[in-house]
PDB file of C-alpha atoms in Angstrom:
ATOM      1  CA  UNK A   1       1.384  29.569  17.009  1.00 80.00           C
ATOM      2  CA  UNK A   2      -1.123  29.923  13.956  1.00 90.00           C
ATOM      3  CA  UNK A   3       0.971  27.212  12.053  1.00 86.00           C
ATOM      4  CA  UNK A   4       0.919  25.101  15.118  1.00 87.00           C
ATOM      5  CA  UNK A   5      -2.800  24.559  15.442  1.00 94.00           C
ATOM      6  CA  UNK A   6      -3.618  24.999  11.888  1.00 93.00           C
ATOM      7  CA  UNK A   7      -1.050  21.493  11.388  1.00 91.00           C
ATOM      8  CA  UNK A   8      -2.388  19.933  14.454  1.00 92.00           C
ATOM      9  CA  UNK A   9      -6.312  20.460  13.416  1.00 96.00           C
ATOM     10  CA  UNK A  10      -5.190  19.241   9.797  1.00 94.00           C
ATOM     11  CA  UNK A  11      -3.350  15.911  11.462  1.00 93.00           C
ATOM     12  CA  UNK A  12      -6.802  15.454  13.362  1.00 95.00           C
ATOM     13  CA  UNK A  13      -8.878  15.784  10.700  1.00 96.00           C
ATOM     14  CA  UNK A  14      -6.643  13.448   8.802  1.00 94.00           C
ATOM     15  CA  UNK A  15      -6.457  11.017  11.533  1.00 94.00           C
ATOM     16  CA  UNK A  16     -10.325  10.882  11.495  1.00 96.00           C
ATOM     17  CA  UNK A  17     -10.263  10.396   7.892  1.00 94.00           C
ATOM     18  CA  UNK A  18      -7.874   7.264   8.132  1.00 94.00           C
ATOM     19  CA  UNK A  19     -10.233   5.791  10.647  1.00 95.00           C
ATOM     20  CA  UNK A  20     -12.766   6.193   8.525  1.00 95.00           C
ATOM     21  CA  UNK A  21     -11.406   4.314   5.566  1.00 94.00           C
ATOM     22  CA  UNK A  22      -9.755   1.565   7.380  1.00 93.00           C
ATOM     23  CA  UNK A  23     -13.404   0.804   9.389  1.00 95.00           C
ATOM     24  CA  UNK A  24     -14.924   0.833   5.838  1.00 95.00           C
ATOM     25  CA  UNK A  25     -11.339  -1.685   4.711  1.00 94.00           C
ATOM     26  CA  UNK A  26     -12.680  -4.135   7.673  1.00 95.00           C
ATOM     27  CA  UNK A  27     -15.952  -4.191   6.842  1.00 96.00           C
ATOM     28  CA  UNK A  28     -15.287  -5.072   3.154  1.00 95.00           C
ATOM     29  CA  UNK A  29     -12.895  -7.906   4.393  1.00 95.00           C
ATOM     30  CA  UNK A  30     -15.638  -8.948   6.792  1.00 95.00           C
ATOM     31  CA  UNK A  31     -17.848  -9.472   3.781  1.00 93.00           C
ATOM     32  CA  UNK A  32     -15.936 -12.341   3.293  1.00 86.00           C
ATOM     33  CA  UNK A  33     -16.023 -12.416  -0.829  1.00 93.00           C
ATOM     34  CA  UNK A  34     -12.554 -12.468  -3.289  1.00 95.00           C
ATOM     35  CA  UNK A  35     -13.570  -9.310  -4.601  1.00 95.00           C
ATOM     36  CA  UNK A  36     -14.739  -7.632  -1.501  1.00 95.00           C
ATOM     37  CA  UNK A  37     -11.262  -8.954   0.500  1.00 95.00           C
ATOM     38  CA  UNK A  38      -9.303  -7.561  -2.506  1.00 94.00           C
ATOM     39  CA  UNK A  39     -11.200  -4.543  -2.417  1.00 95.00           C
ATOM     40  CA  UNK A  40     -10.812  -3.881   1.485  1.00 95.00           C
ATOM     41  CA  UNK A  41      -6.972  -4.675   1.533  1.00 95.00           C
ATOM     42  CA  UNK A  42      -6.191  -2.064  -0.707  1.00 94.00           C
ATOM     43  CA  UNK A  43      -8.601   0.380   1.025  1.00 94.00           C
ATOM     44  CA  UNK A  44      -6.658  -0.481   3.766  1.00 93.00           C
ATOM     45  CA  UNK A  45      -3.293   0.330   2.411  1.00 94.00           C
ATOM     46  CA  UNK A  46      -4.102   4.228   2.220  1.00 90.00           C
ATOM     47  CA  UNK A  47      -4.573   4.914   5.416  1.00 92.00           C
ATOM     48  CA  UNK A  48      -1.451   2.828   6.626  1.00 93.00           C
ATOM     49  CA  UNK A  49       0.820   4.822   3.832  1.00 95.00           C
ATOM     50  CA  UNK A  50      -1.365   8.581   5.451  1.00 93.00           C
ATOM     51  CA  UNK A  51      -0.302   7.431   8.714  1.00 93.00           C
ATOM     52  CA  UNK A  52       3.534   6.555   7.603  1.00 96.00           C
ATOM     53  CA  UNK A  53       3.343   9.813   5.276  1.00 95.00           C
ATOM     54  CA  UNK A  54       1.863  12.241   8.564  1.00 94.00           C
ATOM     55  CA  UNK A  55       4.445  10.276  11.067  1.00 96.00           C
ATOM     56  CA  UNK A  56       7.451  11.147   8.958  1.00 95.00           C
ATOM     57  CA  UNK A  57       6.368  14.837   8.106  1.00 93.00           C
ATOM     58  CA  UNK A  58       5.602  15.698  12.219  1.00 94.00           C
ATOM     59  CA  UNK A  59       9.290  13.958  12.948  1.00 96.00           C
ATOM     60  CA  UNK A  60      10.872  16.151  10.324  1.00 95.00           C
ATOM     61  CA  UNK A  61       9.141  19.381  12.041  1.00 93.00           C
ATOM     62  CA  UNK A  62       9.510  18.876  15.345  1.00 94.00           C
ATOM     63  CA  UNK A  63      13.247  18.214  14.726  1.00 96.00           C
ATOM     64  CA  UNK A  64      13.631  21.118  12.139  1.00 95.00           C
ATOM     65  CA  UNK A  65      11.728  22.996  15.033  1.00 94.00           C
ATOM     66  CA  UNK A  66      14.519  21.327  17.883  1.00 95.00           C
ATOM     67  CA  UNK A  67      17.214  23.046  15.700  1.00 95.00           C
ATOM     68  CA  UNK A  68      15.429  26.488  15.564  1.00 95.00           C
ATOM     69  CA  UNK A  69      15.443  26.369  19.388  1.00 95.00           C
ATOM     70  CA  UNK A  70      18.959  25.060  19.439  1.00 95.00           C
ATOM     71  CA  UNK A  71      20.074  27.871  17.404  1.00 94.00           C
ATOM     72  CA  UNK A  72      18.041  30.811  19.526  1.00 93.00           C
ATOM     73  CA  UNK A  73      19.315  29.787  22.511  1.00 94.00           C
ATOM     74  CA  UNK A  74      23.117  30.243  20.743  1.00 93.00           C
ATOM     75  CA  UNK A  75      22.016  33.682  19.012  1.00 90.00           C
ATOM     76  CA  UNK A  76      22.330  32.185  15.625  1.00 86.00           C
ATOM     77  CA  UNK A  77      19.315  31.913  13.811  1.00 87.00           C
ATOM     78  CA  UNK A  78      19.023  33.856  10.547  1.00 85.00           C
ATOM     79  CA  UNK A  79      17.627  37.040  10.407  1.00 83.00           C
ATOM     80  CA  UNK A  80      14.998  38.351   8.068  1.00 83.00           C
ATOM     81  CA  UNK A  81      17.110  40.962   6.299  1.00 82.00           C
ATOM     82  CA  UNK A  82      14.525  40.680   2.984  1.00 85.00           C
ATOM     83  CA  UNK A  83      12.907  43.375   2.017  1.00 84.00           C
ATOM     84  CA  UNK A  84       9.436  43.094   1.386  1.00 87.00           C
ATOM     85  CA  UNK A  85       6.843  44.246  -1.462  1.00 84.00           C
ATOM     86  CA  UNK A  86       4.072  46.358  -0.392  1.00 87.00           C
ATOM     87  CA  UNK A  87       1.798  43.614  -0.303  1.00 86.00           C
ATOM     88  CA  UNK A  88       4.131  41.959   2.091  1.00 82.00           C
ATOM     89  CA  UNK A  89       5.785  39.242  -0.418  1.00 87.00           C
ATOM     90  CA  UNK A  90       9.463  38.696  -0.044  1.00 87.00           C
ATOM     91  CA  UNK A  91      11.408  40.366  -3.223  1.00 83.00           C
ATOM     92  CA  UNK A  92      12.622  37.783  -5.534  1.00 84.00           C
ATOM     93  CA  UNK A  93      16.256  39.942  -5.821  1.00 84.00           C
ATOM     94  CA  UNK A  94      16.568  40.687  -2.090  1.00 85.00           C
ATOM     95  CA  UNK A  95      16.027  36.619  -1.396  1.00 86.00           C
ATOM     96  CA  UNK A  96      18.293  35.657  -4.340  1.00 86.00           C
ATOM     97  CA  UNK A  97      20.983  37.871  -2.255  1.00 88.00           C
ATOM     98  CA  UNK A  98      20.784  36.411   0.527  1.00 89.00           C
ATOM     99  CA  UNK A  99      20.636  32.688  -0.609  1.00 90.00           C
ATOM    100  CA  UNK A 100      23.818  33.314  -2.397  1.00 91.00           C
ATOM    101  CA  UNK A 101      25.655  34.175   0.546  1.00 92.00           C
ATOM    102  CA  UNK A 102      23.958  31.448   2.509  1.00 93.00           C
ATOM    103  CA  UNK A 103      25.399  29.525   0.013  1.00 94.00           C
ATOM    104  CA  UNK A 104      28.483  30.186   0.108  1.00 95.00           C
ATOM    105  CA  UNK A 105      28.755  30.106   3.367  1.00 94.00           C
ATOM    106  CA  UNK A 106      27.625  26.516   3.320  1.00 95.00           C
ATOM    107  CA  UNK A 107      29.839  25.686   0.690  1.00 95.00           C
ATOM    108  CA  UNK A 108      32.604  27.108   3.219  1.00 96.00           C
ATOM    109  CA  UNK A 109      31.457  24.623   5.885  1.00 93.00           C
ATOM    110  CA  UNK A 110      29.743  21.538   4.442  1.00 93.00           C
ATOM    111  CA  UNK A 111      29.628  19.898   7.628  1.00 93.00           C
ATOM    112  CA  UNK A 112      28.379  22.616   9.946  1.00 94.00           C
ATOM    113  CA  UNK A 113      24.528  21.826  10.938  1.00 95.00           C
ATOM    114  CA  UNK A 114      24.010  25.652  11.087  1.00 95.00           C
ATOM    115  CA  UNK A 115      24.675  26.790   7.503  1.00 95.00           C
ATOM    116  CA  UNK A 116      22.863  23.746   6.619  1.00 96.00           C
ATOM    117  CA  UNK A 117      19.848  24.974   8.484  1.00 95.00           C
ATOM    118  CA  UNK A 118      20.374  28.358   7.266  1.00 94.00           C
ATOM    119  CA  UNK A 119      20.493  27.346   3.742  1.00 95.00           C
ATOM    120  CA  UNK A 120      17.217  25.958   4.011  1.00 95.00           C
ATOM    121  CA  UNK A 121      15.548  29.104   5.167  1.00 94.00           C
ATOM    122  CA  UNK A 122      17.319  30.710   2.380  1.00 92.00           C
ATOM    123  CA  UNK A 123      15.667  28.094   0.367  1.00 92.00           C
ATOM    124  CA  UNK A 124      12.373  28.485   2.184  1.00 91.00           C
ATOM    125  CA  UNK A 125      12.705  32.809   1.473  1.00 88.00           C
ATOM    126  CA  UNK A 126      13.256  31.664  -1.954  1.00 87.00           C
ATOM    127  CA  UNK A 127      10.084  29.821  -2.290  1.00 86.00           C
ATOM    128  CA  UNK A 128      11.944  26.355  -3.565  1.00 90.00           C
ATOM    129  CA  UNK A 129      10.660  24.022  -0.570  1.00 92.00           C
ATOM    130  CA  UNK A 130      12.276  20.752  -2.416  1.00 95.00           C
ATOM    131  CA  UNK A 131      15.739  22.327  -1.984  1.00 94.00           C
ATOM    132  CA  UNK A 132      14.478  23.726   1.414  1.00 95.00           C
ATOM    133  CA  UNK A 133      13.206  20.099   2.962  1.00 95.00           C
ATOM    134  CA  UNK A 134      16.490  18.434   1.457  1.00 96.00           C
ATOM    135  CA  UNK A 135      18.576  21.381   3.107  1.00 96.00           C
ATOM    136  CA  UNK A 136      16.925  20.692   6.718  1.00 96.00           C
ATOM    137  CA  UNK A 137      16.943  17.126   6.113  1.00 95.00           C
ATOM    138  CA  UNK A 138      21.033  16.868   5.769  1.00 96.00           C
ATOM    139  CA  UNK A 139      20.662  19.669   8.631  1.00 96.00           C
ATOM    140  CA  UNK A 140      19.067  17.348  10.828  1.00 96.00           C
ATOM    141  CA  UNK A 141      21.337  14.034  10.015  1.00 95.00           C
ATOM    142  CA  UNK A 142      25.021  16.527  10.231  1.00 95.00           C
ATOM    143  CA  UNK A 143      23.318  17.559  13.980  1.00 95.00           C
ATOM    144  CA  UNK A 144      22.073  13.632  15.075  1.00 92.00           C
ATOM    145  CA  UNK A 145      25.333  12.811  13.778  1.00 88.00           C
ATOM    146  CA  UNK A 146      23.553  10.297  11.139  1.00 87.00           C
ATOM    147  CA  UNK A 147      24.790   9.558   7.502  1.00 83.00           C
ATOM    148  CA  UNK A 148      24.183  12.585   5.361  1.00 78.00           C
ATOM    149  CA  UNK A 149      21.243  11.990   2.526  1.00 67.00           C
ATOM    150  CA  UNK A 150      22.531  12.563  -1.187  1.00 66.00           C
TER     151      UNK A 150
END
């Protein structure tokens, strides 16, 4: 629930920024000079790619989050088998384990949605969230039914 409000008071507070550059974009334009024009449409650009950027990320969570539901409902979700350091860090052998049998079992069944999803956690545990997003991402697509990303 902590991640939750801590994303949503981060999209607000990002949402108030974008305002706040695209009513300074206008204004430029309003001035009405080549250089002030030029000036305000590229202001205006940034918030239209934050917007694009903050509209693609909350898609890809709420369907990543879809999935985790899915997969509670069935039972399947992964569990946390790490162990942890005293500080409460995940040990770096204890993830490698079990990303290499979440591997594998992906590797066993490339087009299963589950080990995909699974995978990515693995990933995740494993503190590579490149290979974690691209994971979910061809999680997502294999469950919509969509064309797999390379």
């Amino acid at each position: 629930m902590r991640a939750k409000i801590t994303y949503l008071v981060t999209a607000a507070v990002l949402v108030f920024y974008f305002v706040l550059v695209g009513s300074r974009g206008v204004m430029l334009i309003e001035s009405g000079t080549l250089l002030t024009v030029t000036f305000g449409v590229a202001v205006l650009i940034l918030p239209v790619i934050g917007v694009w950027f903050l509209w693609k990320n909350t898609q890809f969570v709420r369907r990543a989050n879809a999935l985790a539901a899915e997969l509670e409902a069935e039972g399947a979700l992964p569990v946390d088998e790490l162990k942890r350091t005293p500080g409460g860090r995940i040990d770096r052998d204890s993830a490698d384990e079990v990303f290499a049998r979440r591997r594998a079992e992906t590797e066993a069944a490339p087009d299963d949605w589950r080990s995909w999803f699974r995978l990515a956690v693995a990933y995740h545990d494993a503190r590579d969230t490149p290979r974690a997003r691209k994971a979910m991402q061809r999680a997502i697509a294999l469950h919509d039914g969509r064309p797999v990303p390379v």
